[in-house]
Amino acid sequence: MINEQLLNPSGIVVVGGSDDIQKPGGKVLRNLLDGDFKGKLYVVNPKVDEVQGVKSYRKVDDLPQVDCAILAIAAKYCPDAVEVLAKQKGTKAFIILSAGFSEENAEGAALESRIVDTVNSVGGALIGPNCIGVLTTHYNGVFTTPIPALDPRGVDLISGSGATALFIMDAGMQKGVKFSSVFSVGNSAQLGVEEVLEYLDESFDPEKSSRVKLLYVESIAKPEKLLKHASSLIRKGCRIAAIKSGGSAAGSRAASSHTGALASSDVAVEALFRKAGIVRCNGRDELATIAGIFMYPPLQGKNMAIVTHAGGPAVMLTDALSNGGMEIPHLEGEKALQLLEQLFNGSSVGNPIDFLATGTAEQLGIILDACERDFDAVDGIAVIFGSPGLFPVFDVYDMLDRKMKTARKPIFPIFPSYTIVKEEIKAFADKGRVYFPDEVLFGNALAKVWHTAAPQPENPVLPAVNVQKIRAIIDQAGNGYLAPEQIHGLLDAAGIERAKEGVADQEEDCVRLATEIGYPLVMKVVGPVHKSEVNGVVLHVKDEQTVRREFRRMMQIKDTYAVMLAQQLSGTEVFIGAKREQKFGHMVLCGLGGIFIEVLKDVKAGLAPLSCTEAREMIRQLKSYKIIQGVRGQEGVNEAKFAEAVARISVLVKIAPEIFEMDLNPLLGNKAGVVAVDARIRIEKEN
């Protein structure tokens, strides 16, 4: 567990400290010295008595009591050093920079396990091994450079990769982003991304803590912990963005259902981030850009004014924002004309507001005042200002800074010409300002931030289902696909409306069943997994003669042991599925059904359980949502009933985690409701 000795130690020892600053042990010691660490500093080096002006001990046994140890020695020597430090020197915080542990082989994993056991035995905290270290506002415990500006209200960065942490810091520093802490967790032997986030949540102080968290995650070991603490922090007023790498089609296993084929581990990550309210990023620069956006007040609407003295970048930003679903409202009327009169001839104020390359700092101030005061349609302002380098433009950046101090609406500065006006931009950043070098990257990032919804409620209101009946059916079921009558029982217990249907394995029983259900009918084989591929589905059955003929034909199809009859309904085909994903629990998916699911693959996924509200948000995010609403005279689907069915399935799989995957495909939806026509449920019970 993270402790005070790790965050703000009274003393630090660098085991493996060196005079060679091209080695990790030498560089981390240099960084500690350059960072003006206020506590006591020690070195262990068996060959010398002094390293970089710091007293060096030949063995860890010779050290005095010390809070925190940074190890930069060969992996094979680490367990013994940790043993002495933890048991004899009162050390409760360990940062192991060294590689050669579980990331390499079984022998390394055994060394790592021994270290974890020792640290746990004294209630200590372990970062690493195989990491770049830890940065806090109290000490520079990393062996990399450059060291970013540290500020308690800066960004908290947690990274599973040391190199990536360095590159994210570098990208952020280029935009003026400051950092509060950096945790490079490496192998996450004891403390991983989830545990650090847990600490940031449980120790959050609204007066002192950073409100921006950045994550780089290569694997999510504890999804529930990540979801719990990320959403908790966001509800407290924090903003979180994350990269989750390693998601690809190769990660999804072959499956016999549509749900299994569409629901990969990366889909689960996407669903987790959406449920938590985390902005998912695709790369370091986007993450750093979003960190910069997080440093500004949140937009209260999606209407942006673009202020520029260069037409091309304004057009590209307009495209990026518009394509991302943001609005660039046209500015017109008396107030717009009054603004135009105060600018040079040739300027335009329709939005983008172009005050030309000859525009002055004073004119920029007038424009910003107008956007703030006169145009209610404007929620935020993007200012693009570069320079051809003909003369200094400090006054423009000073004007921006002054207006940003008093504006209610966020003003986002975009500076495309860094090299030419390096000194002006540095002066702007030295005032604590964050800026954006690229208008398109900024526009795409801002749209992504705007469209990331707030976290779902911690205790959502869920539909009521018959828990006792669900458990009775599941407890009696074996592994594999459930029989139709078991499926019917589960759907009824979950409150899912289904078509009248039945199963018969004798011709006369089939005829009698057809009469009970009523014509027209659908007939389907029972047994084969993909019914349509074996010509095992017949629609529009309207008489007994057809029932008899098709029953005889279907029973000859390979693997068929019975025939299902169901009332034939009309409506739009939709789909609900669920799949159990290791560690994440169940994903529930929805979209258009029938053949559309194979052709369009337009589905949205959420982590169970889902409230009706969350399910409705998933439906509205579908690319095919217009079809569900009803287009060109076609009757739409009852959205509330569809969302309720999705929520009910999410409750079903929470109660019955033995369900490995299931498809309701299709359900037929119309204005009256949504009715399940066909379903498959596969059970996998753990041994």
PDB file of N, CA, C and O in Angstrom, residues 265-329:
ATOM      1  N   SER A 265     -11.552  -8.367 -25.688  1.00  0.00           N
ATOM      2  CA  SER A 265     -11.142  -7.740 -24.436  1.00  0.00           C
ATOM      3  C   SER A 265     -11.028  -6.228 -24.608  1.00  0.00           C
ATOM      4  O   SER A 265     -11.244  -5.474 -23.667  1.00  0.00           O
ATOM      5  N   ASP A 266     -10.701  -5.773 -25.823  1.00  0.00           N
ATOM      6  CA  ASP A 266     -10.607  -4.339 -26.047  1.00  0.00           C
ATOM      7  C   ASP A 266     -11.983  -3.684 -26.008  1.00  0.00           C
ATOM      8  O   ASP A 266     -12.114  -2.535 -25.576  1.00  0.00           O
ATOM      9  N   VAL A 267     -12.997  -4.400 -26.456  1.00  0.00           N
ATOM     10  CA  VAL A 267     -14.367  -3.892 -26.341  1.00  0.00           C
ATOM     11  C   VAL A 267     -14.729  -3.742 -24.869  1.00  0.00           C
ATOM     12  O   VAL A 267     -15.404  -2.786 -24.466  1.00  0.00           O
ATOM     13  N   ALA A 268     -14.246  -4.668 -24.039  1.00  0.00           N
ATOM     14  CA  ALA A 268     -14.496  -4.576 -22.597  1.00  0.00           C
ATOM     15  C   ALA A 268     -13.817  -3.352 -22.000  1.00  0.00           C
ATOM     16  O   ALA A 268     -14.388  -2.659 -21.151  1.00  0.00           O
ATOM     17  N   VAL A 269     -12.609  -3.065 -22.449  1.00  0.00           N
ATOM     18  CA  VAL A 269     -11.906  -1.871 -21.978  1.00  0.00           C
ATOM     19  C   VAL A 269     -12.681  -0.617 -22.363  1.00  0.00           C
ATOM     20  O   VAL A 269     -12.872   0.297 -21.552  1.00  0.00           O
ATOM     21  N   GLU A 270     -13.124  -0.565 -23.614  1.00  0.00           N
ATOM     22  CA  GLU A 270     -13.906   0.571 -24.089  1.00  0.00           C
ATOM     23  C   GLU A 270     -15.143   0.766 -23.221  1.00  0.00           C
ATOM     24  O   GLU A 270     -15.491   1.884 -22.830  1.00  0.00           O
ATOM     25  N   ALA A 271     -15.816  -0.348 -22.908  1.00  0.00           N
ATOM     26  CA  ALA A 271     -17.021  -0.276 -22.084  1.00  0.00           C
ATOM     27  C   ALA A 271     -16.698   0.186 -20.668  1.00  0.00           C
ATOM     28  O   ALA A 271     -17.445   0.967 -20.070  1.00  0.00           O
ATOM     29  N   LEU A 272     -15.584  -0.297 -20.118  1.00  0.00           N
ATOM     30  CA  LEU A 272     -15.193   0.107 -18.763  1.00  0.00           C
ATOM     31  C   LEU A 272     -14.897   1.603 -18.721  1.00  0.00           C
ATOM     32  O   LEU A 272     -15.360   2.306 -17.817  1.00  0.00           O
ATOM     33  N   PHE A 273     -14.120   2.092 -19.681  1.00  0.00           N
ATOM     34  CA  PHE A 273     -13.779   3.515 -19.699  1.00  0.00           C
ATOM     35  C   PHE A 273     -15.032   4.372 -19.827  1.00  0.00           C
ATOM     36  O   PHE A 273     -15.162   5.408 -19.178  1.00  0.00           O
ATOM     37  N   ARG A 274     -15.956   3.936 -20.684  1.00  0.00           N
ATOM     38  CA  ARG A 274     -17.184   4.721 -20.870  1.00  0.00           C
ATOM     39  C   ARG A 274     -18.011   4.726 -19.585  1.00  0.00           C
ATOM     40  O   ARG A 274     -18.566   5.752 -19.193  1.00  0.00           O
ATOM     41  N   LYS A 275     -18.092   3.590 -18.919  1.00  0.00           N
ATOM     42  CA  LYS A 275     -18.869   3.505 -17.682  1.00  0.00           C
ATOM     43  C   LYS A 275     -18.258   4.383 -16.592  1.00  0.00           C
ATOM     44  O   LYS A 275     -18.968   4.975 -15.781  1.00  0.00           O
ATOM     45  N   ALA A 276     -16.925   4.467 -16.588  1.00  0.00           N
ATOM     46  CA  ALA A 276     -16.221   5.238 -15.556  1.00  0.00           C
ATOM     47  C   ALA A 276     -16.178   6.728 -15.867  1.00  0.00           C
ATOM     48  O   ALA A 276     -15.949   7.538 -14.978  1.00  0.00           O
ATOM     49  N   GLY A 277     -16.348   7.093 -17.156  1.00  0.00           N
ATOM     50  CA  GLY A 277     -16.217   8.490 -17.550  1.00  0.00           C
ATOM     51  C   GLY A 277     -14.801   8.880 -17.930  1.00  0.00           C
ATOM     52  O   GLY A 277     -14.447  10.056 -17.947  1.00  0.00           O
ATOM     53  N   ILE A 278     -13.967   7.880 -18.268  1.00  0.00           N
ATOM     54  CA  ILE A 278     -12.583   8.115 -18.670  1.00  0.00           C
ATOM     55  C   ILE A 278     -12.537   8.442 -20.159  1.00  0.00           C
ATOM     56  O   ILE A 278     -13.167   7.774 -20.973  1.00  0.00           O
ATOM     57  N   VAL A 279     -11.760   9.471 -20.519  1.00  0.00           N
ATOM     58  CA  VAL A 279     -11.553   9.795 -21.930  1.00  0.00           C
ATOM     59  C   VAL A 279     -10.469   8.868 -22.465  1.00  0.00           C
ATOM     60  O   VAL A 279      -9.335   8.886 -21.986  1.00  0.00           O
ATOM     61  N   ARG A 280     -10.820   8.047 -23.453  1.00  0.00           N
ATOM     62  CA  ARG A 280      -9.839   7.112 -23.997  1.00  0.00           C
ATOM     63  C   ARG A 280      -9.053   7.766 -25.127  1.00  0.00           C
ATOM     64  O   ARG A 280      -9.627   8.330 -26.052  1.00  0.00           O
ATOM     65  N   CYS A 281      -7.730   7.655 -25.050  1.00  0.00           N
ATOM     66  CA  CYS A 281      -6.849   8.286 -26.039  1.00  0.00           C
ATOM     67  C   CYS A 281      -6.136   7.214 -26.857  1.00  0.00           C
ATOM     68  O   CYS A 281      -5.928   6.087 -26.395  1.00  0.00           O
ATOM     69  N   ASN A 282      -5.724   7.612 -28.060  1.00  0.00           N
ATOM     70  CA  ASN A 282      -5.080   6.670 -28.970  1.00  0.00           C
ATOM     71  C   ASN A 282      -3.565   6.805 -29.010  1.00  0.00           C
ATOM     72  O   ASN A 282      -2.902   5.993 -29.638  1.00  0.00           O
ATOM     73  N   GLY A 283      -3.022   7.830 -28.381  1.00  0.00           N
ATOM     74  CA  GLY A 283      -1.581   8.004 -28.405  1.00  0.00           C
ATOM     75  C   GLY A 283      -1.126   9.041 -27.403  1.00  0.00           C
ATOM     76  O   GLY A 283      -1.928   9.737 -26.782  1.00  0.00           O
ATOM     77  N   ARG A 284       0.196   9.155 -27.256  1.00  0.00           N
ATOM     78  CA  ARG A 284       0.772  10.036 -26.243  1.00  0.00           C
ATOM     79  C   ARG A 284       0.428  11.500 -26.485  1.00  0.00           C
ATOM     80  O   ARG A 284       0.126  12.237 -25.548  1.00  0.00           O
ATOM     81  N   ASP A 285       0.519  11.926 -27.751  1.00  0.00           N
ATOM     82  CA  ASP A 285       0.294  13.343 -28.023  1.00  0.00           C
ATOM     83  C   ASP A 285      -1.165  13.712 -27.763  1.00  0.00           C
ATOM     84  O   ASP A 285      -1.457  14.796 -27.249  1.00  0.00           O
ATOM     85  N   GLU A 286      -2.068  12.799 -28.101  1.00  0.00           N
ATOM     86  CA  GLU A 286      -3.471  13.071 -27.809  1.00  0.00           C
ATOM     87  C   GLU A 286      -3.701  13.118 -26.299  1.00  0.00           C
ATOM     88  O   GLU A 286      -4.435  13.977 -25.798  1.00  0.00           O
ATOM     89  N   LEU A 287      -3.053  12.217 -25.568  1.00  0.00           N
ATOM     90  CA  LEU A 287      -3.185  12.209 -24.107  1.00  0.00           C
ATOM     91  C   LEU A 287      -2.678  13.519 -23.526  1.00  0.00           C
ATOM     92  O   LEU A 287      -3.322  14.123 -22.655  1.00  0.00           O
ATOM     93  N   ALA A 288      -1.518  13.984 -23.995  1.00  0.00           N
ATOM     94  CA  ALA A 288      -0.962  15.237 -23.491  1.00  0.00           C
ATOM     95  C   ALA A 288      -1.843  16.424 -23.877  1.00  0.00           C
ATOM     96  O   ALA A 288      -1.998  17.373 -23.099  1.00  0.00           O
ATOM     97  N   THR A 289      -2.421  16.376 -25.071  1.00  0.00           N
ATOM     98  CA  THR A 289      -3.326  17.453 -25.500  1.00  0.00           C
ATOM     99  C   THR A 289      -4.559  17.500 -24.619  1.00  0.00           C
ATOM    100  O   THR A 289      -5.005  18.574 -24.185  1.00  0.00           O
ATOM    101  N   ILE A 290      -5.115  16.346 -24.322  1.00  0.00           N
ATOM    102  CA  ILE A 290      -6.295  16.299 -23.456  1.00  0.00           C
ATOM    103  C   ILE A 290      -5.935  16.734 -22.035  1.00  0.00           C
ATOM    104  O   ILE A 290      -6.726  17.396 -21.361  1.00  0.00           O
ATOM    105  N   ALA A 291      -4.725  16.411 -21.591  1.00  0.00           N
ATOM    106  CA  ALA A 291      -4.280  16.907 -20.281  1.00  0.00           C
ATOM    107  C   ALA A 291      -4.308  18.430 -20.277  1.00  0.00           C
ATOM    108  O   ALA A 291      -4.730  19.059 -19.300  1.00  0.00           O
ATOM    109  N   GLY A 292      -3.856  19.029 -21.374  1.00  0.00           N
ATOM    110  CA  GLY A 292      -3.900  20.488 -21.482  1.00  0.00           C
ATOM    111  C   GLY A 292      -5.316  21.021 -21.454  1.00  0.00           C
ATOM    112  O   GLY A 292      -5.615  22.019 -20.773  1.00  0.00           O
ATOM    113  N   ILE A 293      -6.216  20.362 -22.169  1.00  0.00           N
ATOM    114  CA  ILE A 293      -7.625  20.778 -22.168  1.00  0.00           C
ATOM    115  C   ILE A 293      -8.208  20.674 -20.763  1.00  0.00           C
ATOM    116  O   ILE A 293      -8.975  21.538 -20.319  1.00  0.00           O
ATOM    117  N   PHE A 294      -7.824  19.622 -20.037  1.00  0.00           N
ATOM    118  CA  PHE A 294      -8.308  19.440 -18.666  1.00  0.00           C
ATOM    119  C   PHE A 294      -7.869  20.572 -17.742  1.00  0.00           C
ATOM    120  O   PHE A 294      -8.456  20.771 -16.678  1.00  0.00           O
ATOM    121  N   MET A 295      -6.812  21.280 -18.107  1.00  0.00           N
ATOM    122  CA  MET A 295      -6.346  22.379 -17.273  1.00  0.00           C
ATOM    123  C   MET A 295      -7.221  23.624 -17.404  1.00  0.00           C
ATOM    124  O   MET A 295      -7.029  24.594 -16.666  1.00  0.00           O
ATOM    125  N   TYR A 296      -8.146  23.609 -18.329  1.00  0.00           N
ATOM    126  CA  TYR A 296      -9.083  24.712 -18.522  1.00  0.00           C
ATOM    127  C   TYR A 296     -10.454  24.325 -17.982  1.00  0.00           C
ATOM    128  O   TYR A 296     -10.770  23.137 -17.861  1.00  0.00           O
ATOM    129  N   PRO A 297     -11.288  25.313 -17.653  1.00  0.00           N
ATOM    130  CA  PRO A 297     -12.630  24.985 -17.155  1.00  0.00           C
ATOM    131  C   PRO A 297     -13.400  24.151 -18.183  1.00  0.00           C
ATOM    132  O   PRO A 297     -13.233  24.346 -19.393  1.00  0.00           O
ATOM    133  N   PRO A 298     -14.248  23.231 -17.740  1.00  0.00           N
ATOM    134  CA  PRO A 298     -15.015  22.415 -18.680  1.00  0.00           C
ATOM    135  C   PRO A 298     -15.971  23.274 -19.503  1.00  0.00           C
ATOM    136  O   PRO A 298     -16.536  24.258 -19.013  1.00  0.00           O
ATOM    137  N   LEU A 299     -16.150  22.899 -20.760  1.00  0.00           N
ATOM    138  CA  LEU A 299     -17.146  23.560 -21.608  1.00  0.00           C
ATOM    139  C   LEU A 299     -18.540  23.319 -21.046  1.00  0.00           C
ATOM    140  O   LEU A 299     -18.852  22.209 -20.587  1.00  0.00           O
ATOM    141  N   GLN A 300     -19.390  24.324 -21.124  1.00  0.00           N
ATOM    142  CA  GLN A 300     -20.777  24.183 -20.690  1.00  0.00           C
ATOM    143  C   GLN A 300     -21.708  23.910 -21.872  1.00  0.00           C
ATOM    144  O   GLN A 300     -22.903  23.720 -21.699  1.00  0.00           O
ATOM    145  N   GLY A 301     -21.158  23.917 -23.067  1.00  0.00           N
ATOM    146  CA  GLY A 301     -21.909  23.624 -24.281  1.00  0.00           C
ATOM    147  C   GLY A 301     -20.924  23.300 -25.379  1.00  0.00           C
ATOM    148  O   GLY A 301     -19.713  23.411 -25.201  1.00  0.00           O
ATOM    149  N   LYS A 302     -21.417  22.912 -26.541  1.00  0.00           N
ATOM    150  CA  LYS A 302     -20.526  22.463 -27.612  1.00  0.00           C
ATOM    151  C   LYS A 302     -20.328  23.509 -28.711  1.00  0.00           C
ATOM    152  O   LYS A 302     -19.841  23.196 -29.797  1.00  0.00           O
ATOM    153  N   ASN A 303     -20.706  24.765 -28.445  1.00  0.00           N
ATOM    154  CA  ASN A 303     -20.576  25.831 -29.445  1.00  0.00           C
ATOM    155  C   ASN A 303     -19.254  26.568 -29.269  1.00  0.00           C
ATOM    156  O   ASN A 303     -18.995  27.157 -28.222  1.00  0.00           O
ATOM    157  N   MET A 304     -18.443  26.559 -30.322  1.00  0.00           N
ATOM    158  CA  MET A 304     -17.110  27.161 -30.253  1.00  0.00           C
ATOM    159  C   MET A 304     -16.991  28.356 -31.194  1.00  0.00           C
ATOM    160  O   MET A 304     -17.477  28.331 -32.330  1.00  0.00           O
ATOM    161  N   ALA A 305     -16.324  29.400 -30.708  1.00  0.00           N
ATOM    162  CA  ALA A 305     -15.891  30.498 -31.568  1.00  0.00           C
ATOM    163  C   ALA A 305     -14.420  30.276 -31.886  1.00  0.00           C
ATOM    164  O   ALA A 305     -13.637  29.891 -31.008  1.00  0.00           O
ATOM    165  N   ILE A 306     -14.054  30.502 -33.147  1.00  0.00           N
ATOM    166  CA  ILE A 306     -12.662  30.365 -33.571  1.00  0.00           C
ATOM    167  C   ILE A 306     -12.147  31.753 -33.937  1.00  0.00           C
ATOM    168  O   ILE A 306     -12.678  32.405 -34.839  1.00  0.00           O
ATOM    169  N   VAL A 307     -11.136  32.206 -33.216  1.00  0.00           N
ATOM    170  CA  VAL A 307     -10.538  33.521 -33.448  1.00  0.00           C
ATOM    171  C   VAL A 307      -9.162  33.293 -34.061  1.00  0.00           C
ATOM    172  O   VAL A 307      -8.351  32.542 -33.514  1.00  0.00           O
ATOM    173  N   THR A 308      -8.914  33.939 -35.193  1.00  0.00           N
ATOM    174  CA  THR A 308      -7.683  33.642 -35.914  1.00  0.00           C
ATOM    175  C   THR A 308      -7.183  34.858 -36.676  1.00  0.00           C
ATOM    176  O   THR A 308      -7.944  35.793 -36.956  1.00  0.00           O
ATOM    177  N   HIS A 309      -5.903  34.837 -37.021  1.00  0.00           N
ATOM    178  CA  HIS A 309      -5.379  35.801 -37.977  1.00  0.00           C
ATOM    179  C   HIS A 309      -4.797  35.075 -39.191  1.00  0.00           C
ATOM    180  O   HIS A 309      -4.061  35.646 -39.973  1.00  0.00           O
ATOM    181  N   ALA A 310      -5.131  33.767 -39.304  1.00  0.00           N
ATOM    182  CA  ALA A 310      -4.657  32.948 -40.421  1.00  0.00           C
ATOM    183  C   ALA A 310      -5.786  32.033 -40.866  1.00  0.00           C
ATOM    184  O   ALA A 310      -6.285  31.230 -40.071  1.00  0.00           O
ATOM    185  N   GLY A 311      -6.177  32.143 -42.133  1.00  0.00           N
ATOM    186  CA  GLY A 311      -7.364  31.431 -42.605  1.00  0.00           C
ATOM    187  C   GLY A 311      -7.237  29.924 -42.626  1.00  0.00           C
ATOM    188  O   GLY A 311      -8.146  29.206 -42.208  1.00  0.00           O
ATOM    189  N   GLY A 312      -6.093  29.390 -43.097  1.00  0.00           N
ATOM    190  CA  GLY A 312      -5.949  27.946 -43.249  1.00  0.00           C
ATOM    191  C   GLY A 312      -6.129  27.164 -41.960  1.00  0.00           C
ATOM    192  O   GLY A 312      -6.949  26.232 -41.899  1.00  0.00           O
ATOM    193  N   PRO A 313      -5.384  27.507 -40.914  1.00  0.00           N
ATOM    194  CA  PRO A 313      -5.567  26.776 -39.649  1.00  0.00           C
ATOM    195  C   PRO A 313      -6.998  26.861 -39.120  1.00  0.00           C
ATOM    196  O   PRO A 313      -7.503  25.909 -38.522  1.00  0.00           O
ATOM    197  N   ALA A 314      -7.667  27.999 -39.334  1.00  0.00           N
ATOM    198  CA  ALA A 314      -9.047  28.142 -38.861  1.00  0.00           C
ATOM    199  C   ALA A 314      -9.977  27.187 -39.597  1.00  0.00           C
ATOM    200  O   ALA A 314     -10.885  26.597 -39.004  1.00  0.00           O
ATOM    201  N   VAL A 315      -9.756  27.018 -40.903  1.00  0.00           N
ATOM    202  CA  VAL A 315     -10.571  26.082 -41.681  1.00  0.00           C
ATOM    203  C   VAL A 315     -10.341  24.656 -41.190  1.00  0.00           C
ATOM    204  O   VAL A 315     -11.289  23.875 -41.013  1.00  0.00           O
ATOM    205  N   MET A 316      -9.088  24.299 -40.952  1.00  0.00           N
ATOM    206  CA  MET A 316      -8.786  22.938 -40.489  1.00  0.00           C
ATOM    207  C   MET A 316      -9.371  22.683 -39.097  1.00  0.00           C
ATOM    208  O   MET A 316      -9.883  21.589 -38.815  1.00  0.00           O
ATOM    209  N   LEU A 317      -9.307  23.683 -38.222  1.00  0.00           N
ATOM    210  CA  LEU A 317      -9.906  23.524 -36.897  1.00  0.00           C
ATOM    211  C   LEU A 317     -11.423  23.418 -37.008  1.00  0.00           C
ATOM    212  O   LEU A 317     -12.044  22.596 -36.305  1.00  0.00           O
ATOM    213  N   THR A 318     -12.020  24.218 -37.879  1.00  0.00           N
ATOM    214  CA  THR A 318     -13.468  24.129 -38.091  1.00  0.00           C
ATOM    215  C   THR A 318     -13.856  22.723 -38.535  1.00  0.00           C
ATOM    216  O   THR A 318     -14.825  22.139 -38.035  1.00  0.00           O
ATOM    217  N   ASP A 319     -13.094  22.165 -39.469  1.00  0.00           N
ATOM    218  CA  ASP A 319     -13.380  20.804 -39.943  1.00  0.00           C
ATOM    219  C   ASP A 319     -13.263  19.791 -38.803  1.00  0.00           C
ATOM    220  O   ASP A 319     -14.121  18.917 -38.631  1.00  0.00           O
ATOM    221  N   ALA A 320     -12.194  19.905 -38.030  1.00  0.00           N
ATOM    222  CA  ALA A 320     -11.968  18.942 -36.942  1.00  0.00           C
ATOM    223  C   ALA A 320     -13.088  19.002 -35.915  1.00  0.00           C
ATOM    224  O   ALA A 320     -13.620  17.964 -35.481  1.00  0.00           O
ATOM    225  N   LEU A 321     -13.472  20.214 -35.527  1.00  0.00           N
ATOM    226  CA  LEU A 321     -14.538  20.356 -34.534  1.00  0.00           C
ATOM    227  C   LEU A 321     -15.875  19.892 -35.090  1.00  0.00           C
ATOM    228  O   LEU A 321     -16.627  19.160 -34.422  1.00  0.00           O
ATOM    229  N   SER A 322     -16.191  20.291 -36.314  1.00  0.00           N
ATOM    230  CA  SER A 322     -17.477  19.923 -36.916  1.00  0.00           C
ATOM    231  C   SER A 322     -17.570  18.415 -37.115  1.00  0.00           C
ATOM    232  O   SER A 322     -18.601  17.796 -36.813  1.00  0.00           O
ATOM    233  N   ASN A 323     -16.501  17.808 -37.626  1.00  0.00           N
ATOM    234  CA  ASN A 323     -16.503  16.356 -37.817  1.00  0.00           C
ATOM    235  C   ASN A 323     -16.593  15.613 -36.490  1.00  0.00           C
ATOM    236  O   ASN A 323     -17.040  14.462 -36.446  1.00  0.00           O
ATOM    237  N   GLY A 324     -16.174  16.266 -35.427  1.00  0.00           N
ATOM    238  CA  GLY A 324     -16.259  15.663 -34.100  1.00  0.00           C
ATOM    239  C   GLY A 324     -17.566  15.941 -33.386  1.00  0.00           C
ATOM    240  O   GLY A 324     -17.706  15.622 -32.200  1.00  0.00           O
ATOM    241  N   GLY A 325     -18.526  16.553 -34.090  1.00  0.00           N
ATOM    242  CA  GLY A 325     -19.837  16.784 -33.491  1.00  0.00           C
ATOM    243  C   GLY A 325     -19.956  18.060 -32.692  1.00  0.00           C
ATOM    244  O   GLY A 325     -20.946  18.266 -31.988  1.00  0.00           O
ATOM    245  N   MET A 326     -18.968  18.945 -32.785  1.00  0.00           N
ATOM    246  CA  MET A 326     -19.059  20.251 -32.148  1.00  0.00           C
ATOM    247  C   MET A 326     -19.728  21.233 -33.114  1.00  0.00           C
ATOM    248  O   MET A 326     -19.872  20.956 -34.314  1.00  0.00           O
ATOM    249  N   GLU A 327     -20.140  22.382 -32.611  1.00  0.00           N
ATOM    250  CA  GLU A 327     -20.825  23.380 -33.436  1.00  0.00           C
ATOM    251  C   GLU A 327     -19.983  24.654 -33.535  1.00  0.00           C
ATOM    252  O   GLU A 327     -19.369  25.095 -32.555  1.00  0.00           O
ATOM    253  N   ILE A 328     -19.966  25.243 -34.724  1.00  0.00           N
ATOM    254  CA  ILE A 328     -19.316  26.534 -34.951  1.00  0.00           C
ATOM    255  C   ILE A 328     -20.430  27.491 -35.374  1.00  0.00           C
ATOM    256  O   ILE A 328     -20.696  27.676 -36.570  1.00  0.00           O
ATOM    257  N   PRO A 329     -21.151  28.092 -34.426  1.00  0.00           N
ATOM    258  CA  PRO A 329     -22.349  28.870 -34.778  1.00  0.00           C
ATOM    259  C   PRO A 329     -22.002  30.123 -35.581  1.00  0.00           C
ATOM    260  O   PRO A 329     -20.981  30.768 -35.341  1.00  0.00           O
TER     261      PRO A 329
END
